CSV table of C-alpha atoms in Angstrom, one decimal:
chain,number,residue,atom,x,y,z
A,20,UNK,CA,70.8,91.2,126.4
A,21,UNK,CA,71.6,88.7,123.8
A,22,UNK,CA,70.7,88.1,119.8
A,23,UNK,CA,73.4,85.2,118.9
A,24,UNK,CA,74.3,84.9,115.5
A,25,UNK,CA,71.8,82.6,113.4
A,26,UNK,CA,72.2,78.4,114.1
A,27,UNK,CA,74.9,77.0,112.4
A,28,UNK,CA,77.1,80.3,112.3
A,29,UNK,CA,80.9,80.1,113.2
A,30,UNK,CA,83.1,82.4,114.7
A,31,UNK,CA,87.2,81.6,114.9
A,32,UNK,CA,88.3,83.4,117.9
A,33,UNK,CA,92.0,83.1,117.1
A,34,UNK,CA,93.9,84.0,113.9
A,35,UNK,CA,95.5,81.5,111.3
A,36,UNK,CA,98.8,82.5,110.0
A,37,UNK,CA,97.8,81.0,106.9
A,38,UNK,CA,94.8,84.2,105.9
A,39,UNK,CA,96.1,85.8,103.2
A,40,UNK,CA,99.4,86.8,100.9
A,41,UNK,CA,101.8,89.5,100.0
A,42,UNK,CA,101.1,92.1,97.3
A,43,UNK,CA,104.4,93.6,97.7
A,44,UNK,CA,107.2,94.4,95.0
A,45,UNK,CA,109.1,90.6,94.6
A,46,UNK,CA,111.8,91.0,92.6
A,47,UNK,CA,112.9,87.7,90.3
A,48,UNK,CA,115.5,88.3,88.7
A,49,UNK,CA,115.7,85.0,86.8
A,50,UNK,CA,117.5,86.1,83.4
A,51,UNK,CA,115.3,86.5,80.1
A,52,UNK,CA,112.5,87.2,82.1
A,53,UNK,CA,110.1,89.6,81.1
A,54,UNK,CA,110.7,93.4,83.1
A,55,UNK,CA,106.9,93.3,83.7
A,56,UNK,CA,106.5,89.4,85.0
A,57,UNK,CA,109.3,90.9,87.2
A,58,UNK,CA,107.7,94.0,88.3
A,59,UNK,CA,104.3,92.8,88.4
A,60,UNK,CA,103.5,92.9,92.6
A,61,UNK,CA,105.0,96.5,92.3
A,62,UNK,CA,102.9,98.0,89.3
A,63,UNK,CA,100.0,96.2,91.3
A,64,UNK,CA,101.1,97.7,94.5
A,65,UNK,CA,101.3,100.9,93.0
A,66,UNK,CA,98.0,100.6,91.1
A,67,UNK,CA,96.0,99.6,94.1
A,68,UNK,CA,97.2,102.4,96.3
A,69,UNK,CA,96.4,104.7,93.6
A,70,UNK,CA,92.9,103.3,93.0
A,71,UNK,CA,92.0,101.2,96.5
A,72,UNK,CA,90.3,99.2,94.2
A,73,UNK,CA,91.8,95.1,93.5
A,74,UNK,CA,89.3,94.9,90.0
A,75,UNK,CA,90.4,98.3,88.8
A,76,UNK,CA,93.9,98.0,89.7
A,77,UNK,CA,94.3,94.7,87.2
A,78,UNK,CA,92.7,96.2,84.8
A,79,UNK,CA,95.5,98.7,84.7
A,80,UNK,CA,98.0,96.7,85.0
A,81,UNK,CA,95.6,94.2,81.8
A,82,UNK,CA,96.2,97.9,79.8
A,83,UNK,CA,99.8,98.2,80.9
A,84,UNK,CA,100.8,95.0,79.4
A,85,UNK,CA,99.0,95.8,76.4
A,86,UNK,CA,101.0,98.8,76.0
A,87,UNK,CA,104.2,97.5,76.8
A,88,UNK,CA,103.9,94.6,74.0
A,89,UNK,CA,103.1,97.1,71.8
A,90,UNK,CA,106.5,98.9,72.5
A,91,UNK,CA,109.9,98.4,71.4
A,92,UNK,CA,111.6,96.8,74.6
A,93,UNK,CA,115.2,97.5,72.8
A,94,UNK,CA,114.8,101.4,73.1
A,95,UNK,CA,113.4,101.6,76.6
A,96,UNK,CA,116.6,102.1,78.6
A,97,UNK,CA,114.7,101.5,82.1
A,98,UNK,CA,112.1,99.4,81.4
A,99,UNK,CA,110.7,99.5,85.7
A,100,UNK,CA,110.5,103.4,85.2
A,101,UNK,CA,108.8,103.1,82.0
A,102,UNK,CA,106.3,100.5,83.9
A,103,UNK,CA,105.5,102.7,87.1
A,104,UNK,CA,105.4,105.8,84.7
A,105,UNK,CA,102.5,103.9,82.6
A,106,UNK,CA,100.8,102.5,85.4
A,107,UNK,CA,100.6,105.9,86.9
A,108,UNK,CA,99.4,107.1,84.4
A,109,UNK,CA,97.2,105.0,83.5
A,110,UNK,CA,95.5,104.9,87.0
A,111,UNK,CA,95.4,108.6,87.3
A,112,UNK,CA,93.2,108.7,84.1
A,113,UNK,CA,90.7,105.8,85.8
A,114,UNK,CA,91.0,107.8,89.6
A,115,UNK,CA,89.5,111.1,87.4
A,116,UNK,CA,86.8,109.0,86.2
A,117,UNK,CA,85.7,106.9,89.1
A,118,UNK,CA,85.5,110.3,91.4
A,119,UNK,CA,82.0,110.9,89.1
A,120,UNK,CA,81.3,107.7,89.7
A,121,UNK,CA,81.5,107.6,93.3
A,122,UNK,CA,79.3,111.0,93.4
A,123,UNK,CA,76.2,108.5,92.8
A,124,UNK,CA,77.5,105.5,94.8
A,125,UNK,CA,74.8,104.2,96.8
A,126,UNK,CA,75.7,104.5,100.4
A,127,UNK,CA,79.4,104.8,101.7
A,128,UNK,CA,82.0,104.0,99.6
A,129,UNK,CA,84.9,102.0,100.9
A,130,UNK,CA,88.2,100.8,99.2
A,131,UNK,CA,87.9,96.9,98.0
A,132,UNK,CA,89.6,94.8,101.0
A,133,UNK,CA,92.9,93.0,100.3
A,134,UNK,CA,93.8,89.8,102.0
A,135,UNK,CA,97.6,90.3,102.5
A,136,UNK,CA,100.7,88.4,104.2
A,137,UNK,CA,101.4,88.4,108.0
A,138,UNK,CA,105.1,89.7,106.9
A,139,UNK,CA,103.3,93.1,106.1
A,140,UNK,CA,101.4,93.9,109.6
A,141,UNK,CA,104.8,93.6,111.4
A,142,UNK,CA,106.6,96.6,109.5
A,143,UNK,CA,104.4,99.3,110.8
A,144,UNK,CA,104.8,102.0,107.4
A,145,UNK,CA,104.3,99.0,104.8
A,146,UNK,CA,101.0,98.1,106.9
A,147,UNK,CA,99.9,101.9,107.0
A,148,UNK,CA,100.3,102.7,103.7
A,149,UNK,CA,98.1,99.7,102.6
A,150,UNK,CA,95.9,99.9,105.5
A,151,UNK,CA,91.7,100.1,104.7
A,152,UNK,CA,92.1,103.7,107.2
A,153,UNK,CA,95.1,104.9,104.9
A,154,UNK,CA,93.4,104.4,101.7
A,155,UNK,CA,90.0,106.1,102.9
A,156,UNK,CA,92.3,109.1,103.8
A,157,UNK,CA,94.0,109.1,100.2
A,158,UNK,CA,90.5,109.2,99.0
A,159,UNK,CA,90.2,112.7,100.3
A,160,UNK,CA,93.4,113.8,97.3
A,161,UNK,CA,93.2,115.2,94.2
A,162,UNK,CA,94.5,112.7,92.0
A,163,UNK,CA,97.6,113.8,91.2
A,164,UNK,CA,98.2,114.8,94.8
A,165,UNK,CA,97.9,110.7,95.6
A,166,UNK,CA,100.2,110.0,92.9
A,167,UNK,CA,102.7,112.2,93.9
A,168,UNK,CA,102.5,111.5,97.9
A,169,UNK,CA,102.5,107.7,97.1
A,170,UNK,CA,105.3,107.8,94.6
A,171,UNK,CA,107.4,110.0,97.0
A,172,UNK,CA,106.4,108.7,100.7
A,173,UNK,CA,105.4,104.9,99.8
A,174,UNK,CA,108.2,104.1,97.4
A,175,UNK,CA,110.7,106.1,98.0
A,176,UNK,CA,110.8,107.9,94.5
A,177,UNK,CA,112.7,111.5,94.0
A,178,UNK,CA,111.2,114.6,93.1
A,179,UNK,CA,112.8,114.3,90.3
A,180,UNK,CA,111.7,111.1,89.0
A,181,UNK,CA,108.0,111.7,89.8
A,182,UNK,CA,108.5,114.8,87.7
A,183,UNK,CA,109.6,112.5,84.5
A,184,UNK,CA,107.1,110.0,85.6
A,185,UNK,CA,103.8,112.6,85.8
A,186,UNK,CA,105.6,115.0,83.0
A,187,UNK,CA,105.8,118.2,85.4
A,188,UNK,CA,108.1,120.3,86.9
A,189,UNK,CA,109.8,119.8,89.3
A,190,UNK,CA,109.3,122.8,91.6
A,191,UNK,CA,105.3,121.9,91.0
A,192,UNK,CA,106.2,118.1,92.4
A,193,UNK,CA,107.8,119.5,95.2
A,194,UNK,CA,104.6,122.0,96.5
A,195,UNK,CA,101.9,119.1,95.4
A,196,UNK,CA,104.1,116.9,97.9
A,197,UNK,CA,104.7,119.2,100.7
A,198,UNK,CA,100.8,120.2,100.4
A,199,UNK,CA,99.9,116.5,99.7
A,200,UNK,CA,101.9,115.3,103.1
A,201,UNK,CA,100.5,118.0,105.2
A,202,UNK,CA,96.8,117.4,104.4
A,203,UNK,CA,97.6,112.9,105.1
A,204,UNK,CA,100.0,113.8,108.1
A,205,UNK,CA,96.7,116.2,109.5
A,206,UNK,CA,94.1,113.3,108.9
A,207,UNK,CA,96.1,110.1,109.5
A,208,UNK,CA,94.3,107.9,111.9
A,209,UNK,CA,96.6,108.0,115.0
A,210,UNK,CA,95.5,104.4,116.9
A,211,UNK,CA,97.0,101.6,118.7
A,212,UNK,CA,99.9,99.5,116.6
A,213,UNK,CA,100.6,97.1,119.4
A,214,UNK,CA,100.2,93.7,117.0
A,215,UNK,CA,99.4,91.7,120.6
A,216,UNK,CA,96.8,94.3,121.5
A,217,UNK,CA,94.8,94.0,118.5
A,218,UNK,CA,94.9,89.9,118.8
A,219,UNK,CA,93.9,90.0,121.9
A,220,UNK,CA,90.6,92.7,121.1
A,221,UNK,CA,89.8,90.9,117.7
A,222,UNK,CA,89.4,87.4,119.8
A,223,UNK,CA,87.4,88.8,122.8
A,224,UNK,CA,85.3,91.1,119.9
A,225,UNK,CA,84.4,87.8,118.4
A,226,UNK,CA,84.1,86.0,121.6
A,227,UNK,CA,81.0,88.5,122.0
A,228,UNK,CA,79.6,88.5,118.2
A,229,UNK,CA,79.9,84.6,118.9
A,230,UNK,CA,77.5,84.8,121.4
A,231,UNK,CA,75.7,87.4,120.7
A,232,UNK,CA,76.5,89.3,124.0
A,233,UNK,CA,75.3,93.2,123.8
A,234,UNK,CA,77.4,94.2,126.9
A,235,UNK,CA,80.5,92.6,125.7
A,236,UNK,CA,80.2,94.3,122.5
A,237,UNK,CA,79.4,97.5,123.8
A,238,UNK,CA,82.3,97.6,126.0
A,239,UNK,CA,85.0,96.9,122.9
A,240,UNK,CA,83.5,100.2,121.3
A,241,UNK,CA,85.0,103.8,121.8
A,242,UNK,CA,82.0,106.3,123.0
A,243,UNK,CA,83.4,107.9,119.5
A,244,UNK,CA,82.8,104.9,117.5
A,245,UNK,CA,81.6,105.1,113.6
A,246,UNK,CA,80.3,101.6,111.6
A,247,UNK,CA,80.5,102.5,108.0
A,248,UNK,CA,79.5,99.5,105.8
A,249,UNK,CA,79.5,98.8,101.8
A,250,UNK,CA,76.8,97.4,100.2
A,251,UNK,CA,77.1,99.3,97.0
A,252,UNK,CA,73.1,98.8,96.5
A,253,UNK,CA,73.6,95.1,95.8
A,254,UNK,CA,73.6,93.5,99.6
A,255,UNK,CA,71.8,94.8,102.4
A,256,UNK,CA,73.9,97.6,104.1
A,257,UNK,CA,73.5,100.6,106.5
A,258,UNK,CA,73.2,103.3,104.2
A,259,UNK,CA,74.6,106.0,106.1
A,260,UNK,CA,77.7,105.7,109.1
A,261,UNK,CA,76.3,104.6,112.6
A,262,UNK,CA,77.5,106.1,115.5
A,263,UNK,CA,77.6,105.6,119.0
A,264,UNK,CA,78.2,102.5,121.1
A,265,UNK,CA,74.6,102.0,121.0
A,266,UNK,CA,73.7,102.1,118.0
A,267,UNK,CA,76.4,100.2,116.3
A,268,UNK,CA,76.0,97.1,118.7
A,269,UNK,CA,72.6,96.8,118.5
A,270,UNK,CA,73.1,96.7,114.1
A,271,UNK,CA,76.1,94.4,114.3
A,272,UNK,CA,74.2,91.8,116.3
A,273,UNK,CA,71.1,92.3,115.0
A,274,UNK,CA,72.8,91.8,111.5
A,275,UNK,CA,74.4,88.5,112.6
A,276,UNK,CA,71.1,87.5,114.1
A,277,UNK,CA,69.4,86.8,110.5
A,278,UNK,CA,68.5,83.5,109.2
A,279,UNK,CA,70.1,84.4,106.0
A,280,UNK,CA,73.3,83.7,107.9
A,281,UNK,CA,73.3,80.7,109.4
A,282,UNK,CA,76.2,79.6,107.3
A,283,UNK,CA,78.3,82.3,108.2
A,284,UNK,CA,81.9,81.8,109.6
A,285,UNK,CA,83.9,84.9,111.0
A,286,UNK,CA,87.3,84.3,111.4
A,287,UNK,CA,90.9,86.9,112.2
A,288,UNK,CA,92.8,87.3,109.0
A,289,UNK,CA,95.3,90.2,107.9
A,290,UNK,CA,93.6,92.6,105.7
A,291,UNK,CA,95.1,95.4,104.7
A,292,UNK,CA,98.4,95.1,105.9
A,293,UNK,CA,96.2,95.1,109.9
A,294,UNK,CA,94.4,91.9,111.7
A,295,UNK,CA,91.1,92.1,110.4
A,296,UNK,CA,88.0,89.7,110.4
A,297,UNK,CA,87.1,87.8,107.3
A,298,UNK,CA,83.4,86.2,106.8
A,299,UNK,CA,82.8,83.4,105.2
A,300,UNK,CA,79.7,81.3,104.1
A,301,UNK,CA,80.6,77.8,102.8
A,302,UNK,CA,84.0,78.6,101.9
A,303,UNK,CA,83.2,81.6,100.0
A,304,UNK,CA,84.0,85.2,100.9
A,305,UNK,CA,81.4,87.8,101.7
A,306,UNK,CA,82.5,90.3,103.4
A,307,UNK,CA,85.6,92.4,105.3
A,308,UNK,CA,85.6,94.2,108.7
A,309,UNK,CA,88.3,96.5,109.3
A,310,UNK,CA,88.7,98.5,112.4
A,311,UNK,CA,90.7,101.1,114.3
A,312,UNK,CA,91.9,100.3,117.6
A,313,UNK,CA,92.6,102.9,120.4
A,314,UNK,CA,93.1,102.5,124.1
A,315,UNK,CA,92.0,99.4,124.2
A,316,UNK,CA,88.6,100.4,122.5
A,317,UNK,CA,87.4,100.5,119.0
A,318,UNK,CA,87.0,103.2,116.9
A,319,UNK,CA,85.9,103.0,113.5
A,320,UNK,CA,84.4,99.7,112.3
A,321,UNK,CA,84.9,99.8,108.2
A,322,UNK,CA,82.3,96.4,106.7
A,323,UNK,CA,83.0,95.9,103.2
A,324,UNK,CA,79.6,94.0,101.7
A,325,UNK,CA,79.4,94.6,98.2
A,326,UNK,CA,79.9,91.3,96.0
A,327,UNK,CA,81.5,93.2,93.6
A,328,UNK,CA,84.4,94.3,95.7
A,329,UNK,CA,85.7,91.2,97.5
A,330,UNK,CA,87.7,89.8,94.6
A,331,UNK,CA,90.6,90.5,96.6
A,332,UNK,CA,89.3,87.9,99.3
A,333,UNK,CA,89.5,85.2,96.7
A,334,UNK,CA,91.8,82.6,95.8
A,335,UNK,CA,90.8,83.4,92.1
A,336,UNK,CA,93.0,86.4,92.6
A,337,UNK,CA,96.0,85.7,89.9
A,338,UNK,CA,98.1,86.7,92.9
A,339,UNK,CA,96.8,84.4,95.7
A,340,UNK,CA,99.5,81.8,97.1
A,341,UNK,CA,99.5,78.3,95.4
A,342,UNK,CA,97.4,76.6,98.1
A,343,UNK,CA,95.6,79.3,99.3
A,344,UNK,CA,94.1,78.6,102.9
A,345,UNK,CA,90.8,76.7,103.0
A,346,UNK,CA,87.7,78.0,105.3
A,347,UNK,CA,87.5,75.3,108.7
A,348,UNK,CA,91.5,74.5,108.3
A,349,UNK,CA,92.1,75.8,112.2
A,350,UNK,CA,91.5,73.4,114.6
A,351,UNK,CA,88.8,72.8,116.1
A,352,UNK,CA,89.8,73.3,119.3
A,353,UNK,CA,90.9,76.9,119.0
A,354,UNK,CA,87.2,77.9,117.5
A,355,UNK,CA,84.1,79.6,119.2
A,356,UNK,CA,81.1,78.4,117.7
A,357,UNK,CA,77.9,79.9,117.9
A,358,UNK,CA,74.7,78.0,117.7
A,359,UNK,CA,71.4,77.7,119.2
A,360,UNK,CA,67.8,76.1,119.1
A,361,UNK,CA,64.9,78.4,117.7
A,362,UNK,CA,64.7,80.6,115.7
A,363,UNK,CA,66.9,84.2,115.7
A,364,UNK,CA,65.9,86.8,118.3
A,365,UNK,CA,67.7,89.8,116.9
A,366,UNK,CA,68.8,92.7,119.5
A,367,UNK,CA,66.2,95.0,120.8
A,368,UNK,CA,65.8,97.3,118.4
A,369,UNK,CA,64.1,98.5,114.8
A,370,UNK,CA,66.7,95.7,112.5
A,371,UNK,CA,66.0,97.3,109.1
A,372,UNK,CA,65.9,100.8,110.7
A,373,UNK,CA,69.2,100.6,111.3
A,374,UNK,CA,70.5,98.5,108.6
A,375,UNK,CA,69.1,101.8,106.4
A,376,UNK,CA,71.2,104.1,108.9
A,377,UNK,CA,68.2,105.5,110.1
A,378,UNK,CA,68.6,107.4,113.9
């Protein structure tokens, strides 16, 4: 059984090196230069990890700045501690607040997608800490327990130094971070790394999306398999997790079978430090898929919808690359397109059923 995706709707089987850029620590040190121009991609890094959020990670660092022009530079001795230490803090305070927030979050919540560089999926613990499963397992920390694991176990900081930074004591820093490791070592998603592996599932996934092929897509998925998508209340989005092979097919090509979407382009792009799948509708972003890969089958499909969310998608990102890469640049020859007369014929089953989550 078939429901392709709506007429006009494009789906890039292969990846372009070109998807995305590097929120990593880049250090210029270009004399005269300003310690927080220097340290930016690091107090971002550290912000979005702490957050999962792009929008509310600049606007910590938007208050960091603001705080560090209001200082006297000549009596900060290390001004790149003084930075993490503020933007620590600072995101600490906005993590208390946005867990209240979240409480009334319509539907699943997922962490805002990040487009990042190619360089970061081939070191494995760079691409973990960053990846879309990592953050949703930090999600499950107090806050301070996520400052303290991400300070000690991302970046490398002492128990010492994250004492000064989070004004503690040390003994306390050492039992949050044994107690904060323990609980991420006992949830951390343990799936397939093998960069060639997940090419080669991402092209034959979209191969079936493409053309709208049930079996195909059926026998990607894990018996296991959980779709969790994040509409926020603003898009249409399956209110509660699917699961089963089933189930989530039937939504995902039911989903791509609306007339709504005939503009859509899906193509591979690194998100989250992993290869992902970015969609597109005339050259602006609309969503993120993010997925866990195990023997060969996957696991947990993670669809991040909400409009307000994707501003890490976008080339109006202050940290996108100078020519950022344009929607259509891969050759023709290495897409799948999807079209066909008529209109849609979604899969067999209740469409808006499932796009609620019902069972």
């Amino acid at each position: 059984m078939t429901a392709t995706p709506a007429p006009g709707a494009v789906i890039h089987a292969l990846p372009s090196a070109s998807r995305g850029w590097q929120h990593e620590p880049v250090i210029d040190t270009g004399a005269g230069q300003d310690p927080y121009l220097i340290h930016r991609r690091l107090l971002f890094a550290t912000a979005y990890r702490m957050l999962g959020s792009v929008t509310d990670a600049e606007d910590v660092l938007q208050d960091a700045w603001l705080k560090w022009s209001a200082t006297d530079h000549d009596a900060i001795s290390h001004p790149k501690a003084y930075l993490v230490r503020t933007v620590t803090n600072l995101s600490l305070n906005r993590l208390t607040s946005a867990r209240a927030t979240r409480e009334t979050y319509v539907g699943p919540w997922l962490p805002e997608p990040l487009l990042t560089s190619p360089d970061i999926a081939s070191e494995a613990e760079l691409a973990d800490s960053v990846s879309t499963a990592m953050l949703v397992v930090l999600e499950t920390l107090s806050p301070v327990e996520r400052a303290v694991f991400l300070l000690r176990e991302v970046f490398g900081y002492s128990h010492s130094e994250i004492a000064e930074t989070l004004e503690r004591p040390e003994p306390t820093i050492r039992q949050i971070a044994h107690r904060a490791r323990a609980h991420v070592q006992a949830r951390r998603p343990r799936f397939d790394a093998d960069p060639d592996r997940r090419r080669q599932i991402t092209a034959q996934f979209l191969e079936a999306c493409a053309g709208g092929d049930l079996n195909a897509v059926m026998e990607l998925l894990a018996p296991d398999v959980t779709a969790w998508s994040d509409g926020g209340g603003k898009v249409t989005a399956a209110r509660r997790p699917l699961h089963g092979i089933d189930h989530v097919a039937r939504w995902l090509l039911g989903f791509l079978a609306k007339p709504e979407l005939a503009a859509l382009t899906m193509e591979p792009a690194v998100i989250n430090g992993e290869l992902g799948i970015l969609a597109t509708v005339d050259g602006h972003s609309i969503g993120a898929l993010s997925f866990d890969l195990g023997a060969g089958r996957i696991h947990n499909l993670r669809f991040q919808v909400n409009p307000d969310k994707l501003s890490g998608l976008t080339s109006d990102n202050p940290l996108a690359p100078p020519e950022p890469f344009k929607p259509g640049a891969i050759p023709a020859g290495l897409r799948a397109t999807a079209s066909r007369p008529g209109p849609p014929q979604p899969a067999a089953c209740d469409t808006e059923d499932v796009l609620d989550g019902a069972e």
